[in-house]
Amino acid sequence: MFSRDRWDEILEALNANKFRTFLTAFGVFWGITILVLLLALTNGLKNGVTADFGDFATNSMFMWTQGTSKPYKGLPKGRNFNYKIGDVAAIKSEVPNIKYVSPRNQLGGYNGANNVIRGTKTGAFEIYGDYPEYIKQQPMDILQGRFISYSDIESKRKICIIGTGVERGLYDKGEEILGTYIKINGVNFLVVGTFKMSNSQGDGEQDASTIYIPFTTFGQAFNRGENVGWMAITAEDGTTITSLKQQIFDLMKSRHKVHPDDERAIGHFDLSEQFGRVNGLFSILTLVGYFVGALVLMSGIIGISNIMLIVVKERTKEIGVRRALGASPWMIKSQILQESLILTILSGMVGISFAAFVIWLMNTILDSVGTVENFANPSVSMQVVFTALLILVFSGVLAGLIPANSATKMKPVDALRIE
């Protein structure tokens, strides 16, 4: 189909008026560039927003207690209550499709009073009492040693795992960490591991302020007993935590004598629901990107179609000669379509290449300036590139179809008469 002579004819036709060819191709170039860049920027915004969720299992929910808003069974309105460790076992046994239930307690804070001492060094850090499952909900990289084990839970061992920021605050560079002791609120704890969050470079605020100890040890050392500050609950794959949370609420209300219609007594944050909303928003933004990019691209396609109509008119006599020498209508139509297709694909490929360069430039700048809030790693997948190529092929055929049909409708005799 693409013989050497045909290629020569196409190139000659495109070179006949270089400036016109350039302006025509620029419309397609700009349209496909805008399309790819819009999708890359949308993806960058999505990456930045979803990064706020961290690596925490997105099919999860956090649940805590609040004051009751209704009296119930002789108990007054405004009553405070606490979850107990027995509630964890109840949720696991009575609510189906629950994967993990991690009871948690917290002590101190990054901006609070100094609560950790090692030798002459002190610091204010967040202390969490946790179970071993928590690392499956909140993935973290164990840099040295290990995380909490069930043996620690059962024996109520005074051990701890510290973040890299805690390490920097309490230890000198190169100093041995494992096997040393730190004092948390006056209680000595043996350091058995160090970690950093999987989605950080080891220097985030969370790393700088976090120490994990066994949940049971926390309760004993800091007089919390079996009280649970809050829970992190994750559903099994294939089941959303959103569909299970009402069962969990009803169970907790029953166990703690809370009115069934009391909506304030149990506070929660549904990570799955929020993540779904974010994904839904960016799905809409992606469609908007395709729509706007397609409209800009369409203006370029219309430009190619108009230019090809002018080219057909300019080559009316040539078409008449070809028809008189025996060229079939399909041969005339295929040449016009091929010229349109080549012009569209070449300009589109240059547009994709230019967009790729701009995306690379954006990522290079982001790497040099550091983290930008709500924006990270603008990029497009190969699927988007292939989709853009399909759009180009379709657009090239569409742009050449009307001029090609116009050319084949000419009668050889009428075409030869035109000067």
Short mmCIF file of C-alpha atoms in Angstrom, two decimals:
data_model
loop_
_atom_site.label_atom_id
_atom_site.label_comp_id
_atom_site.label_asym_id
_atom_site.label_seq_id
_atom_site.Cartn_x
_atom_site.Cartn_y
_atom_site.Cartn_z
CA MET A 1 0.00 0.00 0.00
CA PHE A 2 2.84 2.40 0.89
CA SER A 3 5.09 2.10 -2.16
CA ARG A 4 8.19 4.24 -2.68
CA ASP A 5 6.39 6.29 -5.32
CA ARG A 6 3.45 6.84 -3.01
CA TRP A 7 5.75 8.07 -0.25
CA ASP A 8 7.42 10.47 -2.64
CA GLU A 9 4.02 11.82 -3.71
CA ILE A 10 2.90 12.32 -0.11
CA LEU A 11 6.11 14.10 0.87
CA GLU A 12 5.97 16.26 -2.24
CA ALA A 13 2.39 17.24 -1.44
CA LEU A 14 3.29 18.13 2.16
CA ASN A 15 6.37 20.11 1.07
CA ALA A 16 4.49 22.05 -1.59
CA ASN A 17 3.50 24.66 0.99
CA LYS A 18 5.66 24.14 4.09
CA PHE A 19 4.26 27.01 6.10
CA ARG A 20 0.69 25.87 5.57
CA THR A 21 1.66 22.31 6.46
CA PHE A 22 3.36 23.55 9.66
CA LEU A 23 0.35 25.58 10.79
CA THR A 24 -1.96 22.68 10.04
CA ALA A 25 0.21 20.18 11.93
CA PHE A 26 0.59 22.59 14.86
CA GLY A 27 -3.13 22.31 15.64
CA VAL A 28 -2.84 18.54 16.12
CA PHE A 29 0.50 18.89 17.92
CA TRP A 30 -0.96 21.34 20.41
CA GLY A 31 -4.17 19.34 20.90
CA ILE A 32 -2.41 16.08 21.76
CA THR A 33 0.09 17.94 23.96
CA ILE A 34 -2.74 19.52 25.95
CA LEU A 35 -4.50 16.14 26.25
CA VAL A 36 -1.46 14.32 27.63
CA LEU A 37 -0.45 17.18 29.95
CA LEU A 38 -3.97 17.51 31.37
CA LEU A 39 -4.03 13.80 32.19
CA ALA A 40 -0.51 13.99 33.70
CA LEU A 41 -1.45 16.99 35.87
CA THR A 42 -4.63 15.25 37.00
CA ASN A 43 -2.59 12.19 37.91
CA GLY A 44 -0.07 14.35 39.77
CA LEU A 45 -2.85 15.95 41.78
CA LYS A 46 -4.31 12.51 42.53
CA ASN A 47 -0.92 11.18 43.65
CA GLY A 48 -0.46 14.17 45.93
CA VAL A 49 -3.88 13.91 47.55
CA THR A 50 -3.81 10.11 47.97
CA ALA A 51 -0.34 10.39 49.50
CA ASP A 52 -2.07 12.00 52.49
CA PHE A 53 -3.64 8.60 53.13
CA GLY A 54 -0.11 7.22 53.46
CA ASP A 55 0.33 3.48 53.09
CA PHE A 56 -2.40 2.73 55.60
CA ALA A 57 -4.82 0.02 54.43
CA THR A 58 -7.50 2.07 52.70
CA ASN A 59 -10.28 -0.43 53.50
CA SER A 60 -10.07 0.64 57.15
CA MET A 61 -11.84 2.71 59.77
CA PHE A 62 -10.73 4.44 62.96
CA MET A 63 -13.23 4.35 65.83
CA TRP A 64 -13.20 6.11 69.20
CA THR A 65 -15.67 7.06 71.96
CA GLN A 66 -17.37 10.39 72.58
CA GLY A 67 -19.88 11.62 75.14
CA THR A 68 -23.39 10.18 74.84
CA SER A 69 -26.14 12.49 73.60
CA LYS A 70 -29.12 10.51 74.94
CA PRO A 71 -29.96 8.96 78.34
CA TYR A 72 -30.36 5.18 78.23
CA LYS A 73 -31.21 2.46 80.79
CA GLY A 74 -30.94 4.85 83.70
CA LEU A 75 -27.62 6.29 82.53
CA PRO A 76 -27.50 10.06 81.98
CA LYS A 77 -26.90 12.07 78.84
CA GLY A 78 -23.31 13.29 78.42
CA ARG A 79 -21.80 10.13 79.91
CA ASN A 80 -18.25 9.23 78.88
CA PHE A 81 -17.16 5.64 78.40
CA ASN A 82 -14.12 3.71 77.18
CA TYR A 83 -13.66 0.74 74.91
CA LYS A 84 -12.18 -2.31 76.57
CA ILE A 85 -9.83 -4.97 75.23
CA GLY A 86 -12.78 -7.38 75.30
CA ASP A 87 -14.48 -5.28 72.63
CA VAL A 88 -11.73 -6.27 70.21
CA ALA A 89 -12.48 -9.97 70.60
CA ALA A 90 -16.22 -9.26 70.33
CA ILE A 91 -15.80 -7.45 67.01
CA LYS A 92 -13.63 -10.24 65.61
CA SER A 93 -16.09 -12.95 66.64
CA GLU A 94 -19.45 -11.27 65.97
CA VAL A 95 -18.85 -9.13 62.87
CA PRO A 96 -18.09 -11.13 59.69
CA ASN A 97 -15.35 -10.32 57.17
CA ILE A 98 -13.15 -8.41 59.60
CA LYS A 99 -9.47 -8.81 58.79
CA TYR A 100 -7.70 -6.82 61.52
CA VAL A 101 -8.79 -5.05 64.70
CA SER A 102 -5.96 -3.14 66.36
CA PRO A 103 -6.66 -1.53 69.74
CA ARG A 104 -4.49 1.54 70.30
CA ASN A 105 -3.49 3.88 73.09
CA GLN A 106 -1.46 7.07 72.87
CA LEU A 107 0.70 9.07 75.22
CA GLY A 108 2.30 12.47 74.67
CA GLY A 109 2.78 14.35 71.44
CA TYR A 110 5.41 15.85 69.18
CA ASN A 111 4.78 19.39 70.39
CA GLY A 112 4.05 18.46 74.00
CA ALA A 113 6.27 18.32 77.06
CA ASN A 114 9.43 16.21 76.99
CA ASN A 115 8.46 12.66 77.91
CA VAL A 116 11.44 10.56 76.78
CA ILE A 117 14.93 10.62 78.30
CA ARG A 118 18.18 8.93 77.37
CA GLY A 119 21.16 10.06 79.38
CA THR A 120 21.33 13.82 79.09
CA LYS A 121 19.10 13.97 76.00
CA THR A 122 15.35 14.45 76.13
CA GLY A 123 12.54 14.76 73.63
CA ALA A 124 8.77 15.05 73.18
CA PHE A 125 7.48 12.07 71.22
CA GLU A 126 4.23 10.26 70.50
CA ILE A 127 4.08 6.91 72.32
CA TYR A 128 1.70 4.31 70.92
CA GLY A 129 0.59 1.08 72.54
CA ASP A 130 -0.12 -1.39 69.73
CA TYR A 131 -0.63 -5.01 68.75
CA PRO A 132 1.52 -6.87 66.14
CA GLU A 133 -1.24 -6.61 63.48
CA TYR A 134 -0.82 -2.86 63.27
CA ILE A 135 2.21 -3.16 61.00
CA LYS A 136 -0.04 -4.94 58.47
CA GLN A 137 -2.43 -2.01 58.46
CA GLN A 138 0.25 0.68 58.50
CA PRO A 139 3.22 -0.74 56.55
CA MET A 140 6.61 0.43 57.76
CA ASP A 141 10.17 -0.49 56.97
CA ILE A 142 11.97 -2.10 59.90
CA LEU A 143 15.52 -0.82 59.52
CA GLN A 144 17.02 -2.69 62.47
CA GLY A 145 15.70 -5.35 64.80
CA ARG A 146 12.00 -6.18 64.80
CA PHE A 147 8.45 -4.99 65.50
CA ILE A 148 6.17 -5.95 68.41
CA SER A 149 5.40 -9.70 68.74
CA TYR A 150 2.65 -11.61 70.55
CA SER A 151 5.29 -12.87 72.94
CA ASP A 152 5.83 -9.22 73.95
CA ILE A 153 2.07 -8.77 74.36
CA GLU A 154 1.62 -11.85 76.54
CA SER A 155 4.69 -11.17 78.70
CA LYS A 156 4.07 -7.41 78.88
CA ARG A 157 7.69 -6.78 77.97
CA LYS A 158 9.05 -3.29 78.31
CA ILE A 159 10.41 -3.05 74.78
CA CYS A 160 10.03 -0.33 72.15
CA ILE A 161 10.54 0.37 68.43
CA ILE A 162 11.66 3.90 67.62
CA GLY A 163 11.43 6.04 64.50
CA THR A 164 14.48 7.40 62.71
CA GLY A 165 13.74 10.88 64.04
CA VAL A 166 13.73 9.60 67.61
CA GLU A 167 17.06 7.97 66.82
CA ARG A 168 18.48 11.31 65.65
CA GLY A 169 17.13 13.10 68.71
CA LEU A 170 18.44 10.69 71.36
CA TYR A 171 21.52 9.05 69.79
CA ASP A 172 24.77 10.26 68.34
CA LYS A 173 25.56 9.39 64.74
CA GLY A 174 26.96 5.87 64.42
CA GLU A 175 26.02 4.96 67.99
CA GLU A 176 24.66 1.46 68.61
CA ILE A 177 20.89 1.56 69.14
CA LEU A 178 19.60 -1.98 69.61
CA GLY A 179 19.92 -3.19 73.17
CA THR A 180 19.99 0.30 74.69
CA TYR A 181 17.39 1.74 77.08
CA ILE A 182 15.27 4.87 76.92
CA LYS A 183 13.06 6.18 79.72
CA ILE A 184 9.42 6.94 78.81
CA ASN A 185 7.58 8.87 81.55
CA GLY A 186 9.98 7.43 84.09
CA VAL A 187 9.77 3.81 82.86
CA ASN A 188 12.77 2.11 81.22
CA PHE A 189 12.20 0.45 77.84
CA LEU A 190 14.62 -1.70 75.83
CA VAL A 191 15.00 -0.63 72.18
CA VAL A 192 14.53 -3.70 69.94
CA GLY A 193 13.96 -2.04 66.56
CA THR A 194 14.04 1.09 64.43
CA PHE A 195 11.73 1.95 61.55
CA LYS A 196 10.70 4.49 58.97
CA MET A 197 7.34 4.82 57.28
CA SER A 198 7.28 3.13 53.89
CA ASN A 199 6.04 6.27 52.12
CA SER A 200 8.66 8.59 53.60
CA GLN A 201 12.38 9.12 53.29
CA GLY A 202 12.88 8.69 57.03
CA ASP A 203 12.74 12.36 57.90
CA GLY A 204 9.00 13.01 58.20
CA GLU A 205 7.38 14.43 61.31
CA GLN A 206 5.73 11.10 62.04
CA ASP A 207 9.10 9.33 62.04
CA ALA A 208 10.52 12.06 64.25
CA SER A 209 7.80 11.70 66.86
CA THR A 210 6.79 8.04 67.10
CA ILE A 211 7.67 5.21 69.47
CA TYR A 212 5.76 1.89 69.53
CA ILE A 213 5.44 -0.30 72.60
CA PRO A 214 3.29 -3.42 73.29
CA PHE A 215 -0.34 -2.54 74.06
CA THR A 216 -0.44 -4.58 77.28
CA THR A 217 2.79 -3.00 78.50
CA PHE A 218 1.33 0.45 77.81
CA GLY A 219 -1.73 -0.35 79.93
CA GLN A 220 0.36 -1.64 82.83
CA ALA A 221 3.13 0.99 82.75
CA PHE A 222 0.88 4.02 82.35
CA ASN A 223 -2.13 2.88 84.39
CA ARG A 224 -4.53 2.45 81.47
CA GLY A 225 -5.61 -1.06 82.47
CA GLU A 226 -7.73 -2.62 79.73
CA ASN A 227 -8.96 0.71 78.36
CA VAL A 228 -8.65 1.23 74.62
CA GLY A 229 -8.17 4.75 73.27
CA TRP A 230 -9.36 3.91 69.78
CA MET A 231 -9.33 1.09 67.25
CA ALA A 232 -8.06 0.67 63.71
CA ILE A 233 -10.35 -1.80 61.94
CA THR A 234 -9.72 -3.30 58.49
CA ALA A 235 -12.18 -5.38 56.48
CA GLU A 236 -11.36 -8.43 54.37
CA ASP A 237 -10.57 -7.93 50.69
CA GLY A 238 -13.79 -7.90 48.69
CA THR A 239 -15.79 -6.35 51.56
CA THR A 240 -15.80 -2.63 52.32
CA ILE A 241 -15.50 -1.47 55.90
CA THR A 242 -18.28 1.01 55.07
CA SER A 243 -20.74 -1.89 54.70
CA LEU A 244 -19.70 -3.32 58.09
CA LYS A 245 -19.37 -0.23 60.25
CA GLN A 246 -23.04 -0.05 61.29
CA GLN A 247 -22.83 -3.61 62.65
CA ILE A 248 -19.74 -2.60 64.61
CA PHE A 249 -21.45 0.51 65.99
CA ASP A 250 -24.53 -1.47 67.04
CA LEU A 251 -22.36 -4.04 68.79
CA MET A 252 -20.40 -1.38 70.69
CA LYS A 253 -23.58 0.46 71.70
CA SER A 254 -25.04 -2.77 73.03
CA ARG A 255 -21.91 -3.62 75.00
CA HIS A 256 -21.61 -0.14 76.55
CA LYS A 257 -25.31 0.62 77.16
CA VAL A 258 -25.54 3.40 74.61
CA HIS A 259 -28.90 4.34 73.08
CA PRO A 260 -29.26 2.64 69.64
CA ASP A 261 -30.16 6.00 68.05
CA ASP A 262 -27.28 7.92 69.65
CA GLU A 263 -25.23 9.10 66.67
CA ARG A 264 -22.71 11.11 68.69
CA ALA A 265 -21.48 8.51 71.18
CA ILE A 266 -19.18 6.75 68.71
CA GLY A 267 -16.79 8.82 66.64
CA HIS A 268 -15.21 7.37 63.53
CA PHE A 269 -13.26 8.14 60.39
CA ASP A 270 -14.04 5.89 57.44
CA LEU A 271 -10.84 5.82 55.39
CA SER A 272 -12.45 3.61 52.74
CA GLU A 273 -15.31 6.04 52.21
CA GLN A 274 -12.99 9.04 51.97
CA PHE A 275 -10.65 7.20 49.63
CA GLY A 276 -13.60 6.25 47.42
CA ARG A 277 -14.71 9.87 47.23
CA VAL A 278 -11.23 10.99 46.26
CA ASN A 279 -11.00 8.32 43.56
CA GLY A 280 -14.45 9.27 42.27
CA LEU A 281 -13.44 12.94 42.08
CA PHE A 282 -10.29 12.16 40.12
CA SER A 283 -12.14 9.81 37.79
CA ILE A 284 -14.37 12.79 36.90
CA LEU A 285 -11.31 15.03 36.49
CA THR A 286 -9.73 12.46 34.18
CA LEU A 287 -12.88 12.43 32.03
CA VAL A 288 -12.82 16.24 31.98
CA GLY A 289 -9.17 16.07 30.89
CA TYR A 290 -10.04 13.72 28.03
CA PHE A 291 -13.00 15.90 27.05
CA VAL A 292 -11.10 19.21 27.05
CA GLY A 293 -8.07 17.65 25.34
CA ALA A 294 -10.30 16.03 22.71
CA LEU A 295 -11.98 19.38 21.99
CA VAL A 296 -8.62 21.09 21.50
CA LEU A 297 -7.48 18.18 19.33
CA MET A 298 -10.68 18.36 17.32
CA SER A 299 -9.94 21.96 16.38
CA GLY A 300 -6.62 20.75 14.91
CA ILE A 301 -8.39 17.94 13.05
CA ILE A 302 -10.87 20.39 11.56
CA GLY A 303 -7.92 22.49 10.42
CA ILE A 304 -6.36 19.48 8.66
CA SER A 305 -9.68 18.64 7.02
CA ASN A 306 -10.08 22.20 5.73
CA ILE A 307 -6.51 22.27 4.38
CA MET A 308 -6.99 18.92 2.69
CA LEU A 309 -10.12 20.26 0.98
CA ILE A 310 -8.04 23.16 -0.35
CA VAL A 311 -5.33 20.72 -1.47
CA VAL A 312 -7.90 18.61 -3.31
CA LYS A 313 -9.20 21.71 -5.06
CA GLU A 314 -5.68 22.76 -6.03
CA ARG A 315 -4.98 19.29 -7.43
CA THR A 316 -8.25 18.96 -9.34
CA LYS A 317 -6.54 18.71 -12.71
CA GLU A 318 -4.01 16.20 -11.40
CA ILE A 319 -6.87 14.06 -10.10
CA GLY A 320 -8.60 14.32 -13.47
CA VAL A 321 -5.45 13.10 -15.27
CA ARG A 322 -5.10 10.17 -12.88
CA ARG A 323 -8.70 9.19 -13.37
CA ALA A 324 -8.33 9.50 -17.18
CA LEU A 325 -5.29 7.18 -17.01
CA GLY A 326 -7.30 4.53 -15.20
CA ALA A 327 -6.90 5.31 -11.50
CA SER A 328 -9.84 3.96 -9.55
CA PRO A 329 -11.83 6.13 -7.10
CA TRP A 330 -10.34 4.08 -4.24
CA MET A 331 -6.78 4.87 -5.36
CA ILE A 332 -7.57 8.61 -5.31
CA LYS A 333 -9.33 8.31 -1.95
CA SER A 334 -6.55 6.24 -0.35
CA GLN A 335 -3.87 8.79 -1.33
CA ILE A 336 -5.82 11.67 0.25
CA LEU A 337 -6.47 9.58 3.37
CA GLN A 338 -2.81 8.61 3.60
CA GLU A 339 -1.64 12.21 3.34
CA SER A 340 -4.05 13.22 6.09
CA LEU A 341 -3.08 10.24 8.26
CA ILE A 342 0.67 10.83 7.89
CA LEU A 343 0.32 14.54 8.72
CA THR A 344 -1.85 13.78 11.77
CA ILE A 345 0.31 10.96 13.18
CA LEU A 346 3.62 12.77 12.67
CA SER A 347 2.41 15.97 14.32
CA GLY A 348 0.72 13.95 17.09
CA MET A 349 3.86 11.92 17.83
CA VAL A 350 5.85 15.13 18.11
CA GLY A 351 3.17 16.41 20.48
CA ILE A 352 3.40 13.26 22.65
CA SER A 353 7.19 13.57 22.72
CA PHE A 354 6.99 17.23 23.71
CA ALA A 355 4.45 16.44 26.44
CA ALA A 356 6.75 13.66 27.74
CA PHE A 357 9.60 16.18 27.91
CA VAL A 358 7.44 18.67 29.85
CA ILE A 359 6.38 15.89 32.28
CA TRP A 360 10.02 14.92 32.79
CA LEU A 361 10.88 18.58 33.39
CA MET A 362 8.10 18.92 35.98
CA ASN A 363 9.29 15.82 37.85
CA THR A 364 12.89 17.07 37.78
CA ILE A 365 11.82 20.40 39.29
CA LEU A 366 9.70 18.63 41.93
CA ASP A 367 12.67 16.43 42.88
CA SER A 368 14.89 19.48 43.29
CA VAL A 369 12.46 21.64 45.31
CA GLY A 370 11.21 18.80 47.54
CA THR A 371 7.69 17.81 48.51
CA VAL A 372 4.85 19.98 47.18
CA GLU A 373 1.57 19.77 49.07
CA ASN A 374 -1.17 17.85 47.22
CA PHE A 375 0.93 17.32 44.09
CA ALA A 376 3.40 14.55 43.31
CA ASN A 377 4.83 12.60 40.37
CA PRO A 378 2.77 13.89 37.40
CA SER A 379 2.79 11.06 34.89
CA VAL A 380 0.76 9.13 32.35
CA SER A 381 0.57 5.39 31.86
CA MET A 382 1.34 3.54 28.63
CA GLN A 383 -2.40 3.00 28.33
CA VAL A 384 -2.84 6.76 27.95
CA VAL A 385 -0.12 6.86 25.28
CA PHE A 386 -1.75 4.04 23.32
CA THR A 387 -5.13 5.75 23.71
CA ALA A 388 -3.63 8.96 22.32
CA LEU A 389 -2.20 7.03 19.36
CA LEU A 390 -5.60 5.48 18.64
CA ILE A 391 -7.17 8.95 18.82
CA LEU A 392 -4.56 10.17 16.33
CA VAL A 393 -5.24 7.35 13.87
CA PHE A 394 -8.99 7.85 14.14
CA SER A 395 -8.59 11.62 13.80
CA GLY A 396 -6.33 11.28 10.77
CA VAL A 397 -8.86 9.09 8.98
CA LEU A 398 -11.69 11.42 9.96
CA ALA A 399 -9.81 14.50 8.78
CA GLY A 400 -9.14 12.99 5.37
CA LEU A 401 -12.51 11.37 4.81
CA ILE A 402 -14.46 14.42 3.60
CA PRO A 403 -11.70 15.68 1.25
CA ALA A 404 -11.20 12.13 -0.06
CA ASN A 405 -14.90 11.71 -0.82
CA SER A 406 -14.90 15.11 -2.50
CA ALA A 407 -12.01 14.04 -4.73
CA THR A 408 -13.65 10.80 -5.84
CA LYS A 409 -16.89 12.55 -6.83
CA MET A 410 -15.11 14.44 -9.61
CA LYS A 411 -15.68 13.20 -13.12
CA PRO A 412 -12.42 12.96 -15.12
CA VAL A 413 -13.75 15.14 -17.94
CA ASP A 414 -14.89 17.91 -15.57
CA ALA A 415 -11.61 17.79 -13.66
CA LEU A 416 -9.52 18.13 -16.84
CA ARG A 417 -11.51 21.20 -17.91
CA ILE A 418 -10.57 23.14 -14.77
CA GLU A 419 -7.57 25.44 -15.27
#
